[in-house]
Coordinates of C-alpha atoms in Angstrom, one line a residue:
Chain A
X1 CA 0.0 0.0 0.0
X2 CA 1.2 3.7 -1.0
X3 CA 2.3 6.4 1.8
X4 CA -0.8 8.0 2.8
X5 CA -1.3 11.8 2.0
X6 CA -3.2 12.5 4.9
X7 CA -2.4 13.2 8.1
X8 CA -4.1 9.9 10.0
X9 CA -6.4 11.4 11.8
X10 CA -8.2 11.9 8.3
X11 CA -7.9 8.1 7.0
X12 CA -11.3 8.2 6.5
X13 CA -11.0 10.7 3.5
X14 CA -7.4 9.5 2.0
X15 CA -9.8 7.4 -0.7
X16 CA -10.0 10.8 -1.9
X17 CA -7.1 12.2 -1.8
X18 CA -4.8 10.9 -5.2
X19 CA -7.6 12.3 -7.2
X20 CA -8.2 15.5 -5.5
X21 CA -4.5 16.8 -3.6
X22 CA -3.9 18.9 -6.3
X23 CA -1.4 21.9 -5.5
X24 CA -2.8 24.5 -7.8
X25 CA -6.0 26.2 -8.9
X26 CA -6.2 24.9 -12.6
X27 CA -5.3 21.2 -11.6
X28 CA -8.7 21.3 -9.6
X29 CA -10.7 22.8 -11.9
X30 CA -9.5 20.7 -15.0
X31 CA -10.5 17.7 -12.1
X32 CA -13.8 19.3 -11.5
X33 CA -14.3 19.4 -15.4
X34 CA -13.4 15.9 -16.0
X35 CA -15.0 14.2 -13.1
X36 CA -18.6 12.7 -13.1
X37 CA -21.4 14.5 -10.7
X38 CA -21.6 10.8 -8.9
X39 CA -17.9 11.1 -8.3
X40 CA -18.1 14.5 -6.9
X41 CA -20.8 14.5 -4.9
X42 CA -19.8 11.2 -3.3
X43 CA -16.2 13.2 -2.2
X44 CA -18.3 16.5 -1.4
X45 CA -20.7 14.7 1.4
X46 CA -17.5 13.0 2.6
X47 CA -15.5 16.3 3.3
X48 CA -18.0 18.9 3.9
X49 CA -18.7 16.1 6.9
X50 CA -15.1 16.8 7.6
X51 CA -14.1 20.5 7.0
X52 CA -14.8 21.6 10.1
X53 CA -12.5 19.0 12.0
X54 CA -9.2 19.5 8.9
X55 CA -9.6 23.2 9.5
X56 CA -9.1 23.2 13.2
X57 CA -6.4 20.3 12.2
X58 CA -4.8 22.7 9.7
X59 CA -4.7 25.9 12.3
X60 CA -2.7 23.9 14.5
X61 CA 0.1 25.0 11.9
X62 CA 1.7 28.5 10.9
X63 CA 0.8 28.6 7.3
X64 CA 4.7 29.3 6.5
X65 CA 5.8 26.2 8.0
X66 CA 3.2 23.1 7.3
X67 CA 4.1 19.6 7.5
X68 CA 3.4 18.1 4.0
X69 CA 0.4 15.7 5.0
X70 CA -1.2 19.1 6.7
X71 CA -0.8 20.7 3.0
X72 CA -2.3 18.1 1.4
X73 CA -5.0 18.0 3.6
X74 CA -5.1 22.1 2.5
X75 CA -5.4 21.4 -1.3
X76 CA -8.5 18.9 -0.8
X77 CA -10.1 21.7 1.5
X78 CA -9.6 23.7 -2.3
X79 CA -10.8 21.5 -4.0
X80 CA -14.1 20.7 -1.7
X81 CA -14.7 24.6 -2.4
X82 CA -14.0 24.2 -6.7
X83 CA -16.4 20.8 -6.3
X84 CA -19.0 23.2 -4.5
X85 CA -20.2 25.1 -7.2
X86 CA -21.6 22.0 -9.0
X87 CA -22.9 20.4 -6.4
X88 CA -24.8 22.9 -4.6
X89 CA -24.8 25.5 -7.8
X90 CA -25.3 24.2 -11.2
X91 CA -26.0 20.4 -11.4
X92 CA -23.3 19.9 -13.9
X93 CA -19.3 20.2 -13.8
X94 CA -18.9 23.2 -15.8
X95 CA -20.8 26.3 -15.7
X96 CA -23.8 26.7 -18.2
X97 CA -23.6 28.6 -21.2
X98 CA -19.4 29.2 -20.7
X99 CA -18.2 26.8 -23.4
X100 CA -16.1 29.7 -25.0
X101 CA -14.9 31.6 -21.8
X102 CA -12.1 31.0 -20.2
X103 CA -10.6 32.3 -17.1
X104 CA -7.3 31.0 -16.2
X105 CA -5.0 31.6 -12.9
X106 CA -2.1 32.3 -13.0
X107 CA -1.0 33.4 -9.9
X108 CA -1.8 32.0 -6.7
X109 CA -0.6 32.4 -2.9
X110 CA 2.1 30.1 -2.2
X111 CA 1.5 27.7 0.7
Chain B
X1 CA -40.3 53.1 -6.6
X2 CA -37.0 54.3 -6.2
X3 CA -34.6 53.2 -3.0
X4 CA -31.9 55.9 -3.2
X5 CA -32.9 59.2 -4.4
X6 CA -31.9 60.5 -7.6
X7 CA -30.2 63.6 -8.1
X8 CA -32.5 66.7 -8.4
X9 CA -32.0 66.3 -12.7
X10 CA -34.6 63.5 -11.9
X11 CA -31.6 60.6 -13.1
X12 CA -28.0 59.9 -12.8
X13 CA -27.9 60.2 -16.6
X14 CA -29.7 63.8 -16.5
X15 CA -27.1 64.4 -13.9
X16 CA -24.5 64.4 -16.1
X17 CA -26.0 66.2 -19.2
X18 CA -23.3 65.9 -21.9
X19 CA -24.0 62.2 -21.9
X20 CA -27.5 62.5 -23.6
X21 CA -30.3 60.2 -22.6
X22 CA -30.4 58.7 -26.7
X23 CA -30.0 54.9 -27.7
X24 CA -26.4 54.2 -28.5
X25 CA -24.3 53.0 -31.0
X26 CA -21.9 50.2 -30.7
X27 CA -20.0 51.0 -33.7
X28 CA -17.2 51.8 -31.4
X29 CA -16.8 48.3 -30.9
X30 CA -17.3 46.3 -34.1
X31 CA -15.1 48.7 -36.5
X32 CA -11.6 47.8 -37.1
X33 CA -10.8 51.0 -38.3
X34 CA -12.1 52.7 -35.3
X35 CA -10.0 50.9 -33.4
X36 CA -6.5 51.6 -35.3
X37 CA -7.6 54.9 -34.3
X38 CA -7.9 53.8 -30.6
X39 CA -4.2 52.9 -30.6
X40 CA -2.8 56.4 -31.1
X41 CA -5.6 58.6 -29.8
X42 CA -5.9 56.0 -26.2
X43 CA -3.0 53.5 -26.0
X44 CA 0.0 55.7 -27.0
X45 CA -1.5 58.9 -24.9
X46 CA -3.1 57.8 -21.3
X47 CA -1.0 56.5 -18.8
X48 CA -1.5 53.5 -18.2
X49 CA -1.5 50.8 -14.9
X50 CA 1.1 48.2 -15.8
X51 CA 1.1 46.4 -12.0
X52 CA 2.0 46.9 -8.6
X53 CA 5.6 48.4 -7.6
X54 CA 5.2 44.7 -5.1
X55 CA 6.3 42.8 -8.5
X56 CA 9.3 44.3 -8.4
X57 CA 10.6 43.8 -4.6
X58 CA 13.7 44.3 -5.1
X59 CA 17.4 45.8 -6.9
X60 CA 17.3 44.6 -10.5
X61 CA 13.4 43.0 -10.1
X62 CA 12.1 43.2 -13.1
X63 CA 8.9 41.9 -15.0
X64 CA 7.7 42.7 -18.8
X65 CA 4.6 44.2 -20.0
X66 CA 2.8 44.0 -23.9
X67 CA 0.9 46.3 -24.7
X68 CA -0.3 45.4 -28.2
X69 CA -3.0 48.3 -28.3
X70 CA 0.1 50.6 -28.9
X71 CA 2.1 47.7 -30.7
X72 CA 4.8 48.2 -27.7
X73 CA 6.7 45.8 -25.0
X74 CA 8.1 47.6 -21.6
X75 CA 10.1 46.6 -19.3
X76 CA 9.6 47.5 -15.6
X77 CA 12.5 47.5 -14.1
X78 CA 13.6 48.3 -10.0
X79 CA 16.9 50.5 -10.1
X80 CA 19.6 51.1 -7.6
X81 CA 18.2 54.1 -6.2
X82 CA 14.8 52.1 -5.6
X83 CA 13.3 54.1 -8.0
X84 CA 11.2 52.4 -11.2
X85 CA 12.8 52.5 -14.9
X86 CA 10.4 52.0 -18.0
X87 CA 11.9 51.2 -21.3
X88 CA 10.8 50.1 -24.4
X89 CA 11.9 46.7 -25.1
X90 CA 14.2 46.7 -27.6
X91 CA 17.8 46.7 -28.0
X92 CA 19.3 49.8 -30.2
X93 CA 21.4 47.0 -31.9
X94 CA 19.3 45.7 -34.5
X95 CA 16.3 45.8 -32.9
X96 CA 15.7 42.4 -31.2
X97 CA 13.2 42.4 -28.1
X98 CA 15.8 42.4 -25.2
X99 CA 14.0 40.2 -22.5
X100 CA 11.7 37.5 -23.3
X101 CA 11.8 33.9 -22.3
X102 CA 11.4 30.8 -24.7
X103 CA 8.5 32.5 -26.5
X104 CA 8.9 35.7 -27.5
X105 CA 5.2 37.2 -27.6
X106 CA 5.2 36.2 -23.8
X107 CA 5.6 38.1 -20.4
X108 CA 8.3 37.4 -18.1
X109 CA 9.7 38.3 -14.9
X110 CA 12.4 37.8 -12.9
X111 CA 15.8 39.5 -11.3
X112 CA 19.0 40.3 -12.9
X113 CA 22.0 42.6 -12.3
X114 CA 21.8 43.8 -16.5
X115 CA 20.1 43.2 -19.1
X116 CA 21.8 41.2 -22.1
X117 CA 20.5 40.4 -25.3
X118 CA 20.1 37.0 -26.8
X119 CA 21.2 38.2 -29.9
X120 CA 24.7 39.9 -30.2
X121 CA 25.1 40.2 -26.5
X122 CA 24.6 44.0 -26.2
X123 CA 24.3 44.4 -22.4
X124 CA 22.6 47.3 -20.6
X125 CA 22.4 48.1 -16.8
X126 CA 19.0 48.7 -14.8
X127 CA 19.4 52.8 -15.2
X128 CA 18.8 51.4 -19.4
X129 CA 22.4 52.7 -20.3
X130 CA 24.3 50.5 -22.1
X131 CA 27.2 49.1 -20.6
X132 CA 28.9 46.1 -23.2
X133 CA 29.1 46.0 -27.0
X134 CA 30.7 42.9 -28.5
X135 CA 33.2 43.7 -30.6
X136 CA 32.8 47.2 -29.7
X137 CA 35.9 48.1 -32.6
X138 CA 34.1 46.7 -35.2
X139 CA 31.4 49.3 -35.6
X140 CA 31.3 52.9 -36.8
X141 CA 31.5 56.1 -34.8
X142 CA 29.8 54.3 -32.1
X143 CA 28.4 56.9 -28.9
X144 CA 27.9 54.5 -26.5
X145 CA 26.5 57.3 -23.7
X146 CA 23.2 57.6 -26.6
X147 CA 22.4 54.4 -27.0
X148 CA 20.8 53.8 -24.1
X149 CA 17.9 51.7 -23.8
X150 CA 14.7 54.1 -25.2
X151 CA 12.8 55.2 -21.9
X152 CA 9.6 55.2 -21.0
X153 CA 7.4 57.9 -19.0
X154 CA 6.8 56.0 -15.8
X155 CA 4.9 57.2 -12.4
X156 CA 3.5 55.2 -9.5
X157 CA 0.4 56.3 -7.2
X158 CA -0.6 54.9 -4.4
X159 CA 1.7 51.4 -5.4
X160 CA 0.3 51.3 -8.9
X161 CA 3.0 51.6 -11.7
X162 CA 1.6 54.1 -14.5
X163 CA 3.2 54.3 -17.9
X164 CA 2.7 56.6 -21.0
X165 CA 3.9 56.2 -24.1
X166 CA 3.8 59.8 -25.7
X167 CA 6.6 61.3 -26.4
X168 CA 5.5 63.7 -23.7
X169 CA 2.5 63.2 -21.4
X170 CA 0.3 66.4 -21.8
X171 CA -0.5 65.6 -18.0
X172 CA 1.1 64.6 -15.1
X173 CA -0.5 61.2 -13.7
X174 CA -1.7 62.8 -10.7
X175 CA -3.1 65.1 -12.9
X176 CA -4.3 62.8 -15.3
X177 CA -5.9 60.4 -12.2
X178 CA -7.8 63.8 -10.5
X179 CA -9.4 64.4 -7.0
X180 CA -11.9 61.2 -7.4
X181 CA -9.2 58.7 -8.4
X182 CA -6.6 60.2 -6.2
X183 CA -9.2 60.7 -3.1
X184 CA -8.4 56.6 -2.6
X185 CA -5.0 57.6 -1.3
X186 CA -4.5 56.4 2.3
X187 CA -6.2 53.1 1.5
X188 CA -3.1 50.3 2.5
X189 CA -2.8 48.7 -0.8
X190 CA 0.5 47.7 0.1
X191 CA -0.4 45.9 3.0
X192 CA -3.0 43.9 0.9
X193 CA -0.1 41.5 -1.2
X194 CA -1.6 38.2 -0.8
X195 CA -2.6 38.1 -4.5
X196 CA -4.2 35.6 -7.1
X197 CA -3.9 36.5 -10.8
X198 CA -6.5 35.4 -13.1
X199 CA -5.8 35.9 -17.0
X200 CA -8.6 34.9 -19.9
X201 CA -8.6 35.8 -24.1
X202 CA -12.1 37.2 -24.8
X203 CA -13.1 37.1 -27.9
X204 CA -15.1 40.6 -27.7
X205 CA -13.9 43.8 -27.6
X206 CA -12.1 45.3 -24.2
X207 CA -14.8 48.1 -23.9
X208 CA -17.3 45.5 -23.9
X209 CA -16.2 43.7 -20.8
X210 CA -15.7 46.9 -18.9
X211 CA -19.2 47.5 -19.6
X212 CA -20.2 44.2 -18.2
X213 CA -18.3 45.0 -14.5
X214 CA -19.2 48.5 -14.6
X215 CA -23.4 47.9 -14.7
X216 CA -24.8 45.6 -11.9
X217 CA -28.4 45.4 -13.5
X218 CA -27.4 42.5 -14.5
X219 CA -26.4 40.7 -11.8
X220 CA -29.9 39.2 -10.8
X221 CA -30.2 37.6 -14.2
X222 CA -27.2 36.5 -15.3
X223 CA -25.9 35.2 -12.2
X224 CA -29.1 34.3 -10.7
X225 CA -28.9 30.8 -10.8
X226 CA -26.0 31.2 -8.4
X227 CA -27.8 31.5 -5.3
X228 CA -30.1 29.9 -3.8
X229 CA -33.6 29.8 -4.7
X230 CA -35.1 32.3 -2.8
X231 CA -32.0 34.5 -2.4
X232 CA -32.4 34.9 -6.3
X233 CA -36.0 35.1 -6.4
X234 CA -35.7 38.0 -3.9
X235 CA -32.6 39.4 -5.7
X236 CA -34.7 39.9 -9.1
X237 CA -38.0 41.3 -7.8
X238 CA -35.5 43.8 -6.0
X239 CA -33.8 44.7 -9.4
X240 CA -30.8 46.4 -8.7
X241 CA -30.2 50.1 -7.6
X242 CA -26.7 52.0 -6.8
X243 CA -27.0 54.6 -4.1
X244 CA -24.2 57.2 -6.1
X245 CA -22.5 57.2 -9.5
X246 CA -19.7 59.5 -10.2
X247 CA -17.6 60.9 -13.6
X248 CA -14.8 62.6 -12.7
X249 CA -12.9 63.6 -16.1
X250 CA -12.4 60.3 -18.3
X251 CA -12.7 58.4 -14.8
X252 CA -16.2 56.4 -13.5
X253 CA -17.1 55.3 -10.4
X254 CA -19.9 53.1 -8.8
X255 CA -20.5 52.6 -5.5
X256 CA -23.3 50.0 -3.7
X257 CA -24.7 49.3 -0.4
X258 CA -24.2 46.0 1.2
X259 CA -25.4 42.4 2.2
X260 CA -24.0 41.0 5.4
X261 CA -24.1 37.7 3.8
X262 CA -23.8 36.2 7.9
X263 CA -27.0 38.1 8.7
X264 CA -29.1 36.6 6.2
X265 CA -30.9 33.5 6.9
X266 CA -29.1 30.3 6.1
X267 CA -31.5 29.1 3.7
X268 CA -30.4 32.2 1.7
X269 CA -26.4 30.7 1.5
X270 CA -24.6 28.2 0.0
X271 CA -23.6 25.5 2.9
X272 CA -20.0 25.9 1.1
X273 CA -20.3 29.6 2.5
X274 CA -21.3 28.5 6.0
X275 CA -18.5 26.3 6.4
X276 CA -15.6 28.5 5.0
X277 CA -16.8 31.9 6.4
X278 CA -16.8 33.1 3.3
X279 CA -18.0 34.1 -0.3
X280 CA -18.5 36.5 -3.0
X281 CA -18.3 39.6 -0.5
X282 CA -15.2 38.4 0.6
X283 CA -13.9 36.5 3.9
X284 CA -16.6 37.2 7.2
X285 CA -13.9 38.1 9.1
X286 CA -12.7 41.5 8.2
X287 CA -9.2 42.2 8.6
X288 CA -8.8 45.5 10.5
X289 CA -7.3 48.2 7.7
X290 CA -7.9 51.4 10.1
X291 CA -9.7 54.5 9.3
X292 CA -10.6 54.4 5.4
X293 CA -9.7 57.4 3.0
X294 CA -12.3 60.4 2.0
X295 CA -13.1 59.0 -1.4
X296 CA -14.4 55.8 -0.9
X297 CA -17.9 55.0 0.0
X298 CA -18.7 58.7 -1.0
X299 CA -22.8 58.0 -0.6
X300 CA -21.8 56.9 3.3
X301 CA -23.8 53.8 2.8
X302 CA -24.4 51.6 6.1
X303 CA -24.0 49.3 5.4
X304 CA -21.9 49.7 2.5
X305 CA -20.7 47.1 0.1
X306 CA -18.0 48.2 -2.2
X307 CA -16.8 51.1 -4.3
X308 CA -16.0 50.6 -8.1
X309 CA -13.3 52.9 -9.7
X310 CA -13.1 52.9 -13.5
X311 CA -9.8 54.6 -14.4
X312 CA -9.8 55.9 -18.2
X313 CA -9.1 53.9 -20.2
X314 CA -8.9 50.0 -19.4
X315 CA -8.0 49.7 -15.4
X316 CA -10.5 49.1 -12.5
X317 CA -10.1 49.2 -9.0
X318 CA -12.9 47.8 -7.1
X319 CA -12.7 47.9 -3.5
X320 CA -15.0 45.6 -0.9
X321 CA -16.3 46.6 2.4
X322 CA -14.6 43.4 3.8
X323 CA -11.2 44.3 3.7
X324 CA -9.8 43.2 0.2
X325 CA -9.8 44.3 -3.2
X326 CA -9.6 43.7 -7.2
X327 CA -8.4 45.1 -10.3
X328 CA -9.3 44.5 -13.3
X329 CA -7.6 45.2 -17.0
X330 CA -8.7 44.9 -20.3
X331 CA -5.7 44.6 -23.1
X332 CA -7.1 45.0 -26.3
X333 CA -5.3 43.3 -28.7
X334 CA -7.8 43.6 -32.2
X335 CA -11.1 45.8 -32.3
X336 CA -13.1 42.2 -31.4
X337 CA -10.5 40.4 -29.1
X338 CA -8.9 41.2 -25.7
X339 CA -6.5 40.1 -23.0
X340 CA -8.5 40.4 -19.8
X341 CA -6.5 40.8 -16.5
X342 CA -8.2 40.0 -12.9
X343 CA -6.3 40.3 -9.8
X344 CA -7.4 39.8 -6.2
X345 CA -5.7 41.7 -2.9
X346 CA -5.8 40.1 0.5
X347 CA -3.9 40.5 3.6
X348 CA -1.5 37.6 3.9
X349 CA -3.7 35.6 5.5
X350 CA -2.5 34.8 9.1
X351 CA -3.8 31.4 9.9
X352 CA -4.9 28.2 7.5
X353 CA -8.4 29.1 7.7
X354 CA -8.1 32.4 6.9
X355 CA -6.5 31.2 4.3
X356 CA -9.3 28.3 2.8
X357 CA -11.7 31.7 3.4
X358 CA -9.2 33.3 0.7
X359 CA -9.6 30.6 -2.2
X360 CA -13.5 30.7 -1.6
X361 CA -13.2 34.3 -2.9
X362 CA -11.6 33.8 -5.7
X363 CA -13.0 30.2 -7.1
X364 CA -16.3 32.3 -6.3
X365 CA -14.6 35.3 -8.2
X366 CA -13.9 33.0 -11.0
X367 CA -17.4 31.4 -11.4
X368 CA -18.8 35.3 -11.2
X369 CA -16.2 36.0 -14.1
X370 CA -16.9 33.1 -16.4
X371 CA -20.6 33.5 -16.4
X372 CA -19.5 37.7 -17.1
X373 CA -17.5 36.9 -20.0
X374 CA -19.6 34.2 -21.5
X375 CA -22.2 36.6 -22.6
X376 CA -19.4 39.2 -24.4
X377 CA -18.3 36.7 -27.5
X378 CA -22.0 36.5 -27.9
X379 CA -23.0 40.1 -28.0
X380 CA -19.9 40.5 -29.7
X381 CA -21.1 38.4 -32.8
X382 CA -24.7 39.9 -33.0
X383 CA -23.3 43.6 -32.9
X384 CA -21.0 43.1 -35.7
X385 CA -24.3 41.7 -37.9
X386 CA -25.3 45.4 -37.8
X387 CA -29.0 43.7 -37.6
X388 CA -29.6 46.5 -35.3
X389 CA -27.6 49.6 -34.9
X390 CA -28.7 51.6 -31.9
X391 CA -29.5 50.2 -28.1
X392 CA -31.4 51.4 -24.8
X393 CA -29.4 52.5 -22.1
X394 CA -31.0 52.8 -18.5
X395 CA -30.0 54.8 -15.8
X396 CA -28.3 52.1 -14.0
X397 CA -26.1 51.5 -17.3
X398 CA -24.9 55.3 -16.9
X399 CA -21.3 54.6 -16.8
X400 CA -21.2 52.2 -20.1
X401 CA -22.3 55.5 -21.8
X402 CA -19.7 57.7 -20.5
X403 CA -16.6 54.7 -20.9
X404 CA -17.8 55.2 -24.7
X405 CA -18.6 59.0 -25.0
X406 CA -14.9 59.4 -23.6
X407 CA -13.7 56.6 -26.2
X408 CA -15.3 58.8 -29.1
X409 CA -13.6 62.0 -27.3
X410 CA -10.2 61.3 -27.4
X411 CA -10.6 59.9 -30.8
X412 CA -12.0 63.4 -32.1
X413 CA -9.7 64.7 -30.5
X414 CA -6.9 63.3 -31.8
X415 CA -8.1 62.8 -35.9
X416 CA -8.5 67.1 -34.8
X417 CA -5.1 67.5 -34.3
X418 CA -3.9 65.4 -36.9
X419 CA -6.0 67.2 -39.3
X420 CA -4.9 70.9 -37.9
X421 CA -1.2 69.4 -38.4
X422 CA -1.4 68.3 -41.8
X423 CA -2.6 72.1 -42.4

């Protein structure tokens, strides 16, 4: 069995977390785009459960100085939010109607 | 029935009686010709934002701006002395672009102690003088102490870098800004350098995206199904209303009341909002920024929800009651495509959560900003079918007809001058 990503404490979500560590902003949402509603929503209802509990896990750290499994369990908090707006928004991965627009980012804080 | 009273005129629009209360044309945006006349009469005469004097943090930071409108590349550059050094990118060799990186219609940034080009190796220092010729015998009369590096006028205000490309500015940029733009001054933009950068090609052109960020009528509509049910529902029987719109010069501003988004009842959030504290208003927990300067919030809305500057001709400064802000600029780079530019500006965000209440802004941002854009390819396409030629404005929309009365002003203007030249 691989290393886990997550710090232990959050076992229960590391089924989740190959797919959906991803360090930056267009890595999640090119995931959001090419994941099923079934897939998402399955991963939302696990960590919205959770997001509470890796929040006050995560504030035990400075945010200049975070163990690895503590970032990871950062990026799947981002990715809960980029998951969000189809599952509680729009019934569908991408936005309606914004085939041909495009918003890309660039930069991002570090963490 | 009216929320906020109107000016005595009986509208905003009336307010301001040079902008006329007629349908308008969009011919400003469709014509190709029009804008080749944009270039010179706009691009190569207002100063410009180009960034933040953060990019460059230190001795020899430096970072590279196109500007295509005015068929120009600058580099910004941090000298010695501290101060900021525009120059036109290009060596007085043979003309190569002097910095770029493996593509050369690309920005880059980075640090460096000179500046050498790929080509022959020509070096010059930060201050744009050159410093190394290869083979220095080999050439003809050469005056090293003129061939410097071709500068550029360059002014900052308030943290923002400013450049203008005339030969000479016919104003200074605190000049140019005046008392509205410049009555931000005090605000602590350069305490707000946590910063996501969002970038998009829209296939419209750049006046018609400022006119979608600088009317809010549309907000209930087009970004109604983002709420929930009976948030929108509420939202669009409301319609929207701004409290005070200002022109000051070639520069708009709109400014709103608020929603505390933690006051509403829950059934009117997204449980995404509940659990991160935050949303499209920003993070619930306002950082504390101390006393805010005279120009903002100039209705004295309680609550208020966030002022909307629209500096001539294609940068926006919108600032949010919570403690954070965004710019916005709009690149044009044909008459019916542009390079749009959206930053956001938080306080470095202290703790991990304040953090996760960070990147809820701006994925929220980002959803806001793809539904806003969606609509501009389309309206481009239908505008340039000419089907129909002139469109209703309301009072809400005042802004949209100033950005374009000012677009048609300077263009006068400057196919006036040209004309009394030729004489």
């Amino acid at each position: 069995m691989s290393t886990p990503l997550l710090p232990i404490e959050f076992a229960d979500l590391e089924q989740f977390a190959e797919k959906w560590c991803l360090p930056s902003e267009t890595e999640r949402y090119d995931q959001r785009l090419n994941s099923t509603m079934t897939d998402m929503q399955r991963f939302y209802d696990a960590i919205a459960a959770r997001a509470e509990d890796a929040l006050t896990y995560c504030d035990k750290f400075s945010i200049d100085d975070m163990p690895e499994d503590a970032k990871h369990l950062m990026h799947l908090l981002y990715s809960m939010i980029q998951v969000s707006f189809p599952i509680e928004v729009w019934r569908q991965p991408r936005i309606p109607d914004t085939g041909s627009a495009s918003l890309t980012c660039v930069i991002e804080p570090s963490l | 029935m009216a929320r906020w009273p109107k000016p005595a005129e009986g509208s905003w629009t009336q307010h301001y009686p040079e902008l006329g209360t007629a349908p308008m044309s969009y011919e400003d945006s469709i014509s190709p010709e029009f804008f080749e006349l944009e270039r010179d009469a706009i691009f190569k005469r207002a100063w410009l934002n180009v960034g933040r004097i953060e990019q460059l943090p230190r001795t020899g930071s430096y970072f590279t701006k196109e500007i295509h409108a005015a068929h120009s590349s600058i580099i910004l550059v941090r000298d010695r002395d501290g101060s900021v050094n525009a120059f036109h990118n290009i060596c007085r060799h043979r003309g190569n672009k002097l910095v770029w990186n493996e593509f050369p219609r690309e920005e880059t940034s980075g640090t460096c102690r000179q500046f050498t080009c790929k080509y022959h190796g020509w070096r010059y220092g930060l201050d744009g003088s050159l410093t190394f010729v290869q083979q220095e015998g080999e050439f003809f009369d050469l005056d090293k102490d003129n061939l410097g590096l071709a500068r550029v006028h360059c002014e900052v205000w308030s943290g923002f870098i400013f450049v203008n490309l005339a030969a000479q500015p016919r104003q200074t940029l605190r000049e140019f800004l005046g008392p509205m733009v410049t009555g931000l001054e005090g605000y602590p933009f350069g305490e707000l350098t946590e910063r996501y950068s969002y970038r998009a090609e829209v296939g419209a052109n750049w006046k018609l995206y400022l006119d979608a960020f600088q009317e809010f009528y549309h907000a209930p509509i087009l970004h109604g199904k983002q709420t929930p049910d009976n948030f929108s529902v509420a939202a669009q029987q409301a319609g929207f209303e701004a409290p005070h719109y200002q022109l000051d010069g070639p520069h708009r501003l709109v400014s709103t009341s608020g929603v505390v988004t933690w006051e509403l009842d829950a059934a009117m959030r997204k449980p995404m909002e509940d659990i991160t504290r935050s949303g499209l208003f920003g993070p619930w927990d306002v950082p504390d920024l101390g006393p805010m300067p005279a120009g903002l919030n100039p209705a004295g809305c309680e609550p208020w929800g966030l002022d909307s500057f629209q500096l001539w001709p294609n940068f926006t400064i919108l600032i949010w009651s919570g403690g954070w802000y965004l710019t916005y600029q709009y690149w044009p780079t044909s008459h019916n495509t542009h390079i749009f530019e959206g930053n956001l500006y938080f306080t470095p965000a202290r703790t991990p959560r304040d953090r996760v209440a960070h990147e809820m802004a701006a994925v929220t941002f980002k959803e806001y900003g793809l539904q806003d854009s969606s609509t501009l390819e389309a309206t481009q396409l239908m505008l340039e079918s000419r089907a129909v030629t002139t469109f209703q404005l309301n009072d809400q929309e005042i802004l949209l007809r100033h950005l374009h009365k000012v677009a048609a002003d300077w263009v006068g203007d400057y196919q006036r001058e040209r004309t009394e030249a030729k004489r």
